[in-house]
PDB file of C-alpha atoms in Angstrom:
ATOM      1  CA  ASP H   1       1.181 -14.480 -24.422  1.00  0.00           C
ATOM      2  CA  ALA H   2       0.835 -13.753 -28.143  1.00  0.00           C
ATOM      3  CA  ASP H   3      -1.333 -10.702 -27.390  1.00  0.00           C
ATOM      4  CA  VAL H   4       1.741  -8.864 -26.117  1.00  0.00           C
ATOM      5  CA  THR H   5       4.778  -9.029 -28.362  1.00  0.00           C
ATOM      6  CA  GLN H   6       8.282  -7.752 -27.844  1.00  0.00           C
ATOM      7  CA  THR H   7      11.058  -7.166 -30.359  1.00  0.00           C
ATOM      8  CA  PRO H   8      13.814  -8.106 -30.458  1.00  0.00           C
ATOM      9  CA  ARG H   9      13.752 -11.249 -28.319  1.00  0.00           C
ATOM     10  CA  ASN H  10      17.504 -11.258 -27.880  1.00  0.00           C
ATOM     11  CA  ARG H  11      20.052  -8.524 -28.393  1.00  0.00           C
ATOM     12  CA  ILE H  12      23.751  -8.250 -27.812  1.00  0.00           C
ATOM     13  CA  THR H  13      25.226  -4.781 -28.003  1.00  0.00           C
ATOM     14  CA  LYS H  14      28.268  -2.812 -26.941  1.00  0.00           C
ATOM     15  CA  THR H  15      28.729  -0.193 -24.266  1.00  0.00           C
ATOM     16  CA  GLY H  16      27.673   3.239 -25.460  1.00  0.00           C
ATOM     17  CA  LYS H  17      25.272   2.086 -28.154  1.00  0.00           C
ATOM     18  CA  ARG H  18      21.678   3.293 -28.336  1.00  0.00           C
ATOM     19  CA  ILE H  19      19.157   0.502 -28.102  1.00  0.00           C
ATOM     20  CA  MET H  20      15.390   0.478 -28.554  1.00  0.00           C
ATOM     21  CA  LEU H  21      13.140  -2.305 -27.341  1.00  0.00           C
ATOM     22  CA  GLU H  22       9.634  -2.378 -28.723  1.00  0.00           C
ATOM     23  CA  CYS H  23       6.366  -3.641 -27.335  1.00  0.00           C
ATOM     24  CA  SER H  24       3.056  -4.047 -29.105  1.00  0.00           C
ATOM     25  CA  GLN H  25      -0.259  -5.321 -27.806  1.00  0.00           C
ATOM     26  CA  THR H  26      -3.551  -6.352 -29.330  1.00  0.00           C
ATOM     27  CA  LYS H  27      -5.434  -6.595 -26.045  1.00  0.00           C
ATOM     28  CA  GLY H  28      -6.852  -3.089 -26.285  1.00  0.00           C
ATOM     29  CA  HIS H  29      -5.444  -2.246 -22.866  1.00  0.00           C
ATOM     30  CA  ASP H  30      -4.774   1.370 -21.963  1.00  0.00           C
ATOM     31  CA  ARG H  31      -1.946   0.782 -19.490  1.00  0.00           C
ATOM     32  CA  MET H  32       1.535  -0.425 -20.378  1.00  0.00           C
ATOM     33  CA  TYR H  33       4.661  -1.093 -18.346  1.00  0.00           C
ATOM     34  CA  TRP H  34       8.348  -1.848 -18.730  1.00  0.00           C
ATOM     35  CA  TYR H  35      10.156  -4.011 -16.174  1.00  0.00           C
ATOM     36  CA  ARG H  36      13.613  -5.435 -15.892  1.00  0.00           C
ATOM     37  CA  GLN H  37      14.397  -8.711 -14.196  1.00  0.00           C
ATOM     38  CA  ASP H  38      17.744  -9.557 -12.677  1.00  0.00           C
ATOM     39  CA  PRO H  39      18.613 -12.795 -10.868  1.00  0.00           C
ATOM     40  CA  GLY H  40      17.722 -12.546  -7.186  1.00  0.00           C
ATOM     41  CA  LEU H  41      16.110  -9.116  -7.553  1.00  0.00           C
ATOM     42  CA  GLY H  42      12.728  -9.973  -8.983  1.00  0.00           C
ATOM     43  CA  LEU H  43      10.964  -7.517 -11.286  1.00  0.00           C
ATOM     44  CA  ARG H  44      11.626  -3.832 -11.026  1.00  0.00           C
ATOM     45  CA  LEU H  45       9.487  -1.210 -12.736  1.00  0.00           C
ATOM     46  CA  ILE H  46      11.302   1.112 -15.138  1.00  0.00           C
ATOM     47  CA  TYR H  47       8.492   3.216 -16.646  1.00  0.00           C
ATOM     48  CA  TYR H  48       4.756   2.981 -17.018  1.00  0.00           C
ATOM     49  CA  SER H  49       2.052   4.690 -19.031  1.00  0.00           C
ATOM     50  CA  PHE H  50      -1.633   4.854 -18.175  1.00  0.00           C
ATOM     51  CA  ASP H  51      -2.573   6.202 -21.596  1.00  0.00           C
ATOM     52  CA  VAL H  52      -1.087   7.802 -24.681  1.00  0.00           C
ATOM     53  CA  LYS H  53       0.838  10.941 -23.636  1.00  0.00           C
ATOM     54  CA  ASP H  54       0.982   9.758 -20.032  1.00  0.00           C
ATOM     55  CA  ILE H  55       4.485   8.697 -18.971  1.00  0.00           C
ATOM     56  CA  ASN H  56       5.584   7.950 -15.423  1.00  0.00           C
ATOM     57  CA  LYS H  57       8.901   6.958 -13.929  1.00  0.00           C
ATOM     58  CA  GLY H  58       9.199   3.721 -12.035  1.00  0.00           C
ATOM     59  CA  GLU H  59      11.730   2.825  -9.390  1.00  0.00           C
ATOM     60  CA  ILE H  60      14.730   2.491 -11.740  1.00  0.00           C
ATOM     61  CA  SER H  61      14.238   4.932 -14.628  1.00  0.00           C
ATOM     62  CA  ASP H  62      17.773   6.386 -14.747  1.00  0.00           C
ATOM     63  CA  GLY H  63      19.477   5.559 -18.040  1.00  0.00           C
ATOM     64  CA  TYR H  64      16.195   4.721 -19.772  1.00  0.00           C
ATOM     65  CA  SER H  65      13.531   6.620 -21.702  1.00  0.00           C
ATOM     66  CA  VAL H  66      10.208   5.571 -23.190  1.00  0.00           C
ATOM     67  CA  SER H  67       7.763   6.579 -25.871  1.00  0.00           C
ATOM     68  CA  ARG H  68       4.068   5.740 -26.081  1.00  0.00           C
ATOM     69  CA  GLN H  69       3.512   6.172 -29.802  1.00  0.00           C
ATOM     70  CA  ALA H  70      -0.020   4.806 -29.765  1.00  0.00           C
ATOM     71  CA  GLN H  71      -2.234   2.987 -27.334  1.00  0.00           C
ATOM     72  CA  ALA H  72      -0.901  -0.311 -28.644  1.00  0.00           C
ATOM     73  CA  LYS H  73       2.800   0.550 -28.688  1.00  0.00           C
ATOM     74  CA  PHE H  74       5.266   1.351 -25.936  1.00  0.00           C
ATOM     75  CA  SER H  75       9.001   1.457 -26.624  1.00  0.00           C
ATOM     76  CA  LEU H  76      11.928   1.526 -24.223  1.00  0.00           C
ATOM     77  CA  SER H  77      15.232   3.162 -25.143  1.00  0.00           C
ATOM     78  CA  LEU H  78      18.654   2.897 -23.611  1.00  0.00           C
ATOM     79  CA  GLU H  79      20.376   6.065 -24.806  1.00  0.00           C
ATOM     80  CA  SER H  80      23.889   4.845 -24.042  1.00  0.00           C
ATOM     81  CA  ALA H  81      23.928   1.233 -22.942  1.00  0.00           C
ATOM     82  CA  ILE H  82      26.157   0.123 -20.078  1.00  0.00           C
ATOM     83  CA  PRO H  83      27.007  -3.406 -18.902  1.00  0.00           C
ATOM     84  CA  ASN H  84      24.854  -3.245 -15.766  1.00  0.00           C
ATOM     85  CA  GLN H  85      21.825  -2.840 -17.997  1.00  0.00           C
ATOM     86  CA  THR H  86      22.303  -6.451 -19.024  1.00  0.00           C
ATOM     87  CA  ALA H  87      19.019  -8.050 -17.965  1.00  0.00           C
ATOM     88  CA  LEU H  88      15.754  -9.588 -19.078  1.00  0.00           C
ATOM     89  CA  TYR H  89      13.247  -6.893 -20.026  1.00  0.00           C
ATOM     90  CA  PHE H  90       9.503  -7.379 -19.943  1.00  0.00           C
ATOM     91  CA  CYS H  91       6.650  -5.327 -21.267  1.00  0.00           C
ATOM     92  CA  ALA H  92       3.244  -5.724 -19.640  1.00  0.00           C
ATOM     93  CA  THR H  93      -0.250  -4.366 -20.136  1.00  0.00           C
ATOM     94  CA  SER H  94      -3.332  -3.935 -18.011  1.00  0.00           C
ATOM     95  CA  TYR H  95      -6.797  -2.462 -18.307  1.00  0.00           C
ATOM     96  CA  SER H  96      -7.767   0.446 -16.094  1.00  0.00           C
ATOM     97  CA  GLY H  97     -11.194  -1.086 -15.483  1.00  0.00           C
ATOM     98  CA  SER H  98      -9.684  -4.247 -14.023  1.00  0.00           C
ATOM     99  CA  HIS H  99      -7.898  -4.907 -10.755  1.00  0.00           C
ATOM    100  CA  ASN H 100      -4.597  -4.243 -12.492  1.00  0.00           C
ATOM    101  CA  GLU H 101      -4.013  -7.836 -13.536  1.00  0.00           C
ATOM    102  CA  GLN H 102      -1.073  -7.599 -15.869  1.00  0.00           C
ATOM    103  CA  PHE H 103      -0.334  -9.484 -19.059  1.00  0.00           C
ATOM    104  CA  PHE H 104       3.300  -9.943 -19.944  1.00  0.00           C
ATOM    105  CA  GLY H 105       5.206 -10.199 -23.171  1.00  0.00           C
ATOM    106  CA  PRO H 106       7.774 -12.968 -23.717  1.00  0.00           C
ATOM    107  CA  GLY H 107      10.707 -10.778 -22.757  1.00  0.00           C
ATOM    108  CA  THR H 108      13.837  -9.407 -24.389  1.00  0.00           C
ATOM    109  CA  ARG H 109      17.191 -10.700 -23.226  1.00  0.00           C
ATOM    110  CA  LEU H 110      19.659  -7.820 -23.525  1.00  0.00           C
ATOM    111  CA  THR H 111      23.391  -8.230 -23.114  1.00  0.00           C
ATOM    112  CA  VAL H 112      25.634  -5.170 -23.022  1.00  0.00           C
ATOM    113  CA  LEU H 113      29.304  -5.970 -23.522  1.00  0.00           C
TER     114      LEU H 113
ATOM    115  CA  SER S   1      11.647  -1.272  -2.618  1.00  0.00           C
ATOM    116  CA  GLN S   2       9.973  -4.656  -2.354  1.00  0.00           C
ATOM    117  CA  GLN S   3       6.432  -4.617  -0.977  1.00  0.00           C
ATOM    118  CA  GLY S   4       5.938  -8.372  -1.107  1.00  0.00           C
ATOM    119  CA  GLU S   5       8.433 -10.909   0.126  1.00  0.00           C
ATOM    120  CA  GLU S   6       7.961 -14.565  -0.669  1.00  0.00           C
ATOM    121  CA  ASP S   7       8.946 -17.446   1.545  1.00  0.00           C
ATOM    122  CA  PRO S   8      10.662 -19.826   1.070  1.00  0.00           C
ATOM    123  CA  GLN S   9      13.029 -18.668  -1.668  1.00  0.00           C
ATOM    124  CA  ALA S  10      13.194 -22.191  -3.062  1.00  0.00           C
ATOM    125  CA  LEU S  11      11.050 -25.271  -2.613  1.00  0.00           C
ATOM    126  CA  SER S  12      11.619 -28.807  -3.870  1.00  0.00           C
ATOM    127  CA  ILE S  13       8.892 -31.419  -3.599  1.00  0.00           C
ATOM    128  CA  GLN S  14       7.880 -34.749  -5.059  1.00  0.00           C
ATOM    129  CA  GLU S  15       5.177 -34.974  -7.703  1.00  0.00           C
ATOM    130  CA  GLY S  16       1.810 -35.462  -6.063  1.00  0.00           C
ATOM    131  CA  GLU S  17       2.706 -33.505  -2.933  1.00  0.00           C
ATOM    132  CA  ASN S  18       1.219 -30.129  -2.080  1.00  0.00           C
ATOM    133  CA  ALA S  19       3.309 -26.969  -2.387  1.00  0.00           C
ATOM    134  CA  THR S  20       2.721 -24.035  -0.064  1.00  0.00           C
ATOM    135  CA  MET S  21       4.271 -20.660  -0.745  1.00  0.00           C
ATOM    136  CA  ASN S  22       3.948 -17.587   1.431  1.00  0.00           C
ATOM    137  CA  CYS S  23       4.032 -13.868   0.805  1.00  0.00           C
ATOM    138  CA  SER S  24       4.262 -11.062   3.338  1.00  0.00           C
ATOM    139  CA  TYR S  25       3.768  -7.402   2.607  1.00  0.00           C
ATOM    140  CA  LYS S  26       4.136  -4.125   4.422  1.00  0.00           C
ATOM    141  CA  THR S  27       1.348  -1.673   3.595  1.00  0.00           C
ATOM    142  CA  SER S  28      -2.405  -1.873   3.089  1.00  0.00           C
ATOM    143  CA  ILE S  29      -3.402  -3.365  -0.227  1.00  0.00           C
ATOM    144  CA  ASN S  30      -6.265  -3.264  -2.685  1.00  0.00           C
ATOM    145  CA  ASN S  31      -5.543  -6.765  -3.894  1.00  0.00           C
ATOM    146  CA  LEU S  32      -2.791  -9.347  -4.016  1.00  0.00           C
ATOM    147  CA  GLN S  33      -1.940 -11.371  -7.088  1.00  0.00           C
ATOM    148  CA  TRP S  34       0.112 -14.470  -7.793  1.00  0.00           C
ATOM    149  CA  TYR S  35       2.018 -14.967 -11.027  1.00  0.00           C
ATOM    150  CA  ARG S  36       3.961 -17.853 -12.459  1.00  0.00           C
ATOM    151  CA  GLN S  37       7.078 -17.665 -14.631  1.00  0.00           C
ATOM    152  CA  ASN S  38       8.542 -20.549 -16.543  1.00  0.00           C
ATOM    153  CA  SER S  39      12.275 -20.266 -17.050  1.00  0.00           C
ATOM    154  CA  GLY S  40      13.180 -17.182 -19.076  1.00  0.00           C
ATOM    155  CA  ARG S  41       9.608 -16.474 -20.138  1.00  0.00           C
ATOM    156  CA  GLY S  42       7.015 -13.842 -19.334  1.00  0.00           C
ATOM    157  CA  LEU S  43       4.954 -13.932 -16.170  1.00  0.00           C
ATOM    158  CA  VAL S  44       1.479 -15.388 -16.313  1.00  0.00           C
ATOM    159  CA  HIS S  45      -1.287 -14.227 -14.002  1.00  0.00           C
ATOM    160  CA  LEU S  46      -2.622 -17.069 -11.847  1.00  0.00           C
ATOM    161  CA  ILE S  47      -5.047 -15.699  -9.324  1.00  0.00           C
ATOM    162  CA  LEU S  48      -6.115 -12.479  -7.637  1.00  0.00           C
ATOM    163  CA  ILE S  49      -7.546 -12.019  -4.173  1.00  0.00           C
ATOM    164  CA  ARG S  50      -9.113  -8.749  -3.064  1.00  0.00           C
ATOM    165  CA  SER S  51      -8.486  -7.238   0.343  1.00  0.00           C
ATOM    166  CA  ASN S  52     -12.007  -8.097   1.511  1.00  0.00           C
ATOM    167  CA  GLU S  53     -11.623 -11.765   0.561  1.00  0.00           C
ATOM    168  CA  ARG S  54     -10.045 -14.422   2.751  1.00  0.00           C
ATOM    169  CA  GLU S  55      -9.784 -17.396   0.418  1.00  0.00           C
ATOM    170  CA  LYS S  56     -10.066 -18.109  -3.252  1.00  0.00           C
ATOM    171  CA  HIS S  57      -9.801 -21.224  -5.396  1.00  0.00           C
ATOM    172  CA  SER S  58      -8.928 -21.822  -9.013  1.00  0.00           C
ATOM    173  CA  GLY S  59      -8.462 -25.425 -10.111  1.00  0.00           C
ATOM    174  CA  ARG S  60      -5.574 -26.851  -8.053  1.00  0.00           C
ATOM    175  CA  LEU S  61      -4.727 -23.418  -6.676  1.00  0.00           C
ATOM    176  CA  ARG S  62      -5.901 -22.099  -3.361  1.00  0.00           C
ATOM    177  CA  VAL S  63      -4.891 -18.665  -2.144  1.00  0.00           C
ATOM    178  CA  THR S  64      -5.562 -17.205   1.281  1.00  0.00           C
ATOM    179  CA  LEU S  65      -5.184 -13.673   2.539  1.00  0.00           C
ATOM    180  CA  ASP S  66      -4.801 -12.501   6.127  1.00  0.00           C
ATOM    181  CA  THR S  67      -4.832  -8.714   6.127  1.00  0.00           C
ATOM    182  CA  SER S  68      -4.275  -8.540   9.890  1.00  0.00           C
ATOM    183  CA  LYS S  69      -0.948 -10.339   9.425  1.00  0.00           C
ATOM    184  CA  LYS S  70      -0.308  -8.784   6.025  1.00  0.00           C
ATOM    185  CA  SER S  71       0.321 -12.183   4.520  1.00  0.00           C
ATOM    186  CA  SER S  72      -0.924 -14.499   1.805  1.00  0.00           C
ATOM    187  CA  SER S  73      -0.303 -18.098   0.918  1.00  0.00           C
ATOM    188  CA  LEU S  74      -0.567 -19.979  -2.334  1.00  0.00           C
ATOM    189  CA  LEU S  75      -1.247 -23.699  -2.174  1.00  0.00           C
ATOM    190  CA  ILE S  76      -0.809 -25.912  -5.212  1.00  0.00           C
ATOM    191  CA  THR S  77      -2.381 -29.284  -4.587  1.00  0.00           C
ATOM    192  CA  ALA S  78      -1.326 -32.556  -6.180  1.00  0.00           C
ATOM    193  CA  SER S  79       1.706 -30.961  -7.797  1.00  0.00           C
ATOM    194  CA  ARG S  80       2.960 -32.005 -11.211  1.00  0.00           C
ATOM    195  CA  ALA S  81       6.378 -31.773 -12.824  1.00  0.00           C
ATOM    196  CA  ALA S  82       4.884 -29.122 -15.108  1.00  0.00           C
ATOM    197  CA  ASP S  83       4.311 -26.890 -12.061  1.00  0.00           C
ATOM    198  CA  THR S  84       8.074 -26.380 -11.889  1.00  0.00           C
ATOM    199  CA  ALA S  85       8.487 -22.611 -12.239  1.00  0.00           C
ATOM    200  CA  SER S  86       9.063 -19.419 -10.293  1.00  0.00           C
ATOM    201  CA  TYR S  87       6.092 -17.941  -8.470  1.00  0.00           C
ATOM    202  CA  PHE S  88       5.719 -14.269  -7.607  1.00  0.00           C
ATOM    203  CA  CYS S  89       3.309 -12.414  -5.417  1.00  0.00           C
ATOM    204  CA  ALA S  90       2.417  -8.856  -6.363  1.00  0.00           C
ATOM    205  CA  THR S  91       0.539  -6.261  -4.374  1.00  0.00           C
ATOM    206  CA  HIS S  92      -1.762  -3.576  -5.708  1.00  0.00           C
ATOM    207  CA  THR S  93      -2.303  -0.666  -3.351  1.00  0.00           C
ATOM    208  CA  GLY S  94      -4.754   1.569  -5.190  1.00  0.00           C
ATOM    209  CA  ALA S  95      -6.668   2.349  -8.368  1.00  0.00           C
ATOM    210  CA  ASN S  96      -3.876   4.306  -9.993  1.00  0.00           C
ATOM    211  CA  SER S  97      -0.979   2.510  -8.440  1.00  0.00           C
ATOM    212  CA  LYS S  98       1.379  -0.013  -9.905  1.00  0.00           C
ATOM    213  CA  LEU S  99       1.924  -3.623  -8.948  1.00  0.00           C
ATOM    214  CA  THR S 100       4.900  -4.272  -6.718  1.00  0.00           C
ATOM    215  CA  PHE S 101       6.430  -7.716  -7.164  1.00  0.00           C
ATOM    216  CA  GLY S 102       8.317  -9.853  -4.708  1.00  0.00           C
ATOM    217  CA  LYS S 103      11.563 -11.580  -5.597  1.00  0.00           C
ATOM    218  CA  GLY S 104       9.911 -14.901  -6.307  1.00  0.00           C
ATOM    219  CA  ILE S 105       9.954 -18.512  -5.156  1.00  0.00           C
ATOM    220  CA  THR S 106      11.564 -21.224  -7.236  1.00  0.00           C
ATOM    221  CA  LEU S 107       9.466 -24.388  -7.125  1.00  0.00           C
ATOM    222  CA  SER S 108      10.920 -27.663  -8.349  1.00  0.00           C
ATOM    223  CA  VAL S 109       8.614 -30.651  -8.624  1.00  0.00           C
ATOM    224  CA  ARG S 110      10.490 -33.927  -8.979  1.00  0.00           C
ATOM    225  CA  PRO S 111       8.835 -36.580 -11.133  1.00  0.00           C
TER     226      PRO S 111
END
């Protein structure tokens, strides 16, 4: 969905490096989410934000941090990447006035060596 | 923890056949949603059914919800090779809650 963009799309990094994944949206949605997807485990929520300055931990927030710089931007950081953070990462948005239907970005494939 | 669990984990059918996928969940919900994911790409919202609805249609999709059994099914009629994808159910339990996704069903439609 071109309304939700993620950069980079692919990244290979080494253990211990700091990595930032960025998400931007033009949908005007107030809520944004970061998920990771691993084979056989489905999507797991890392962090979510219901508005600027609102940050909430998801089920697997350890080792990650986020920043909601503006309503349209939500970035995910791995302060010191480790191999088990190798996964497909998705950003998603939703509108608080809806039934929480979410719109996903194309994903970032992160490999930590 | 997973709220929704899809069944089967994988399904292979011939083009033209119907595909039925099931989702069970554990707690009361506000709504249940189905998403589709083509290989390695972002999820796409397909259809939403509210807790007070029993059946909903959208094109070749039909979704049912049985809140007494805490289960939902997604039917894709007259399947096409292009329907090959993973399908996820997701439950929404309240106004300020998140979606909780199942692990997904891999559907393969053979031409």
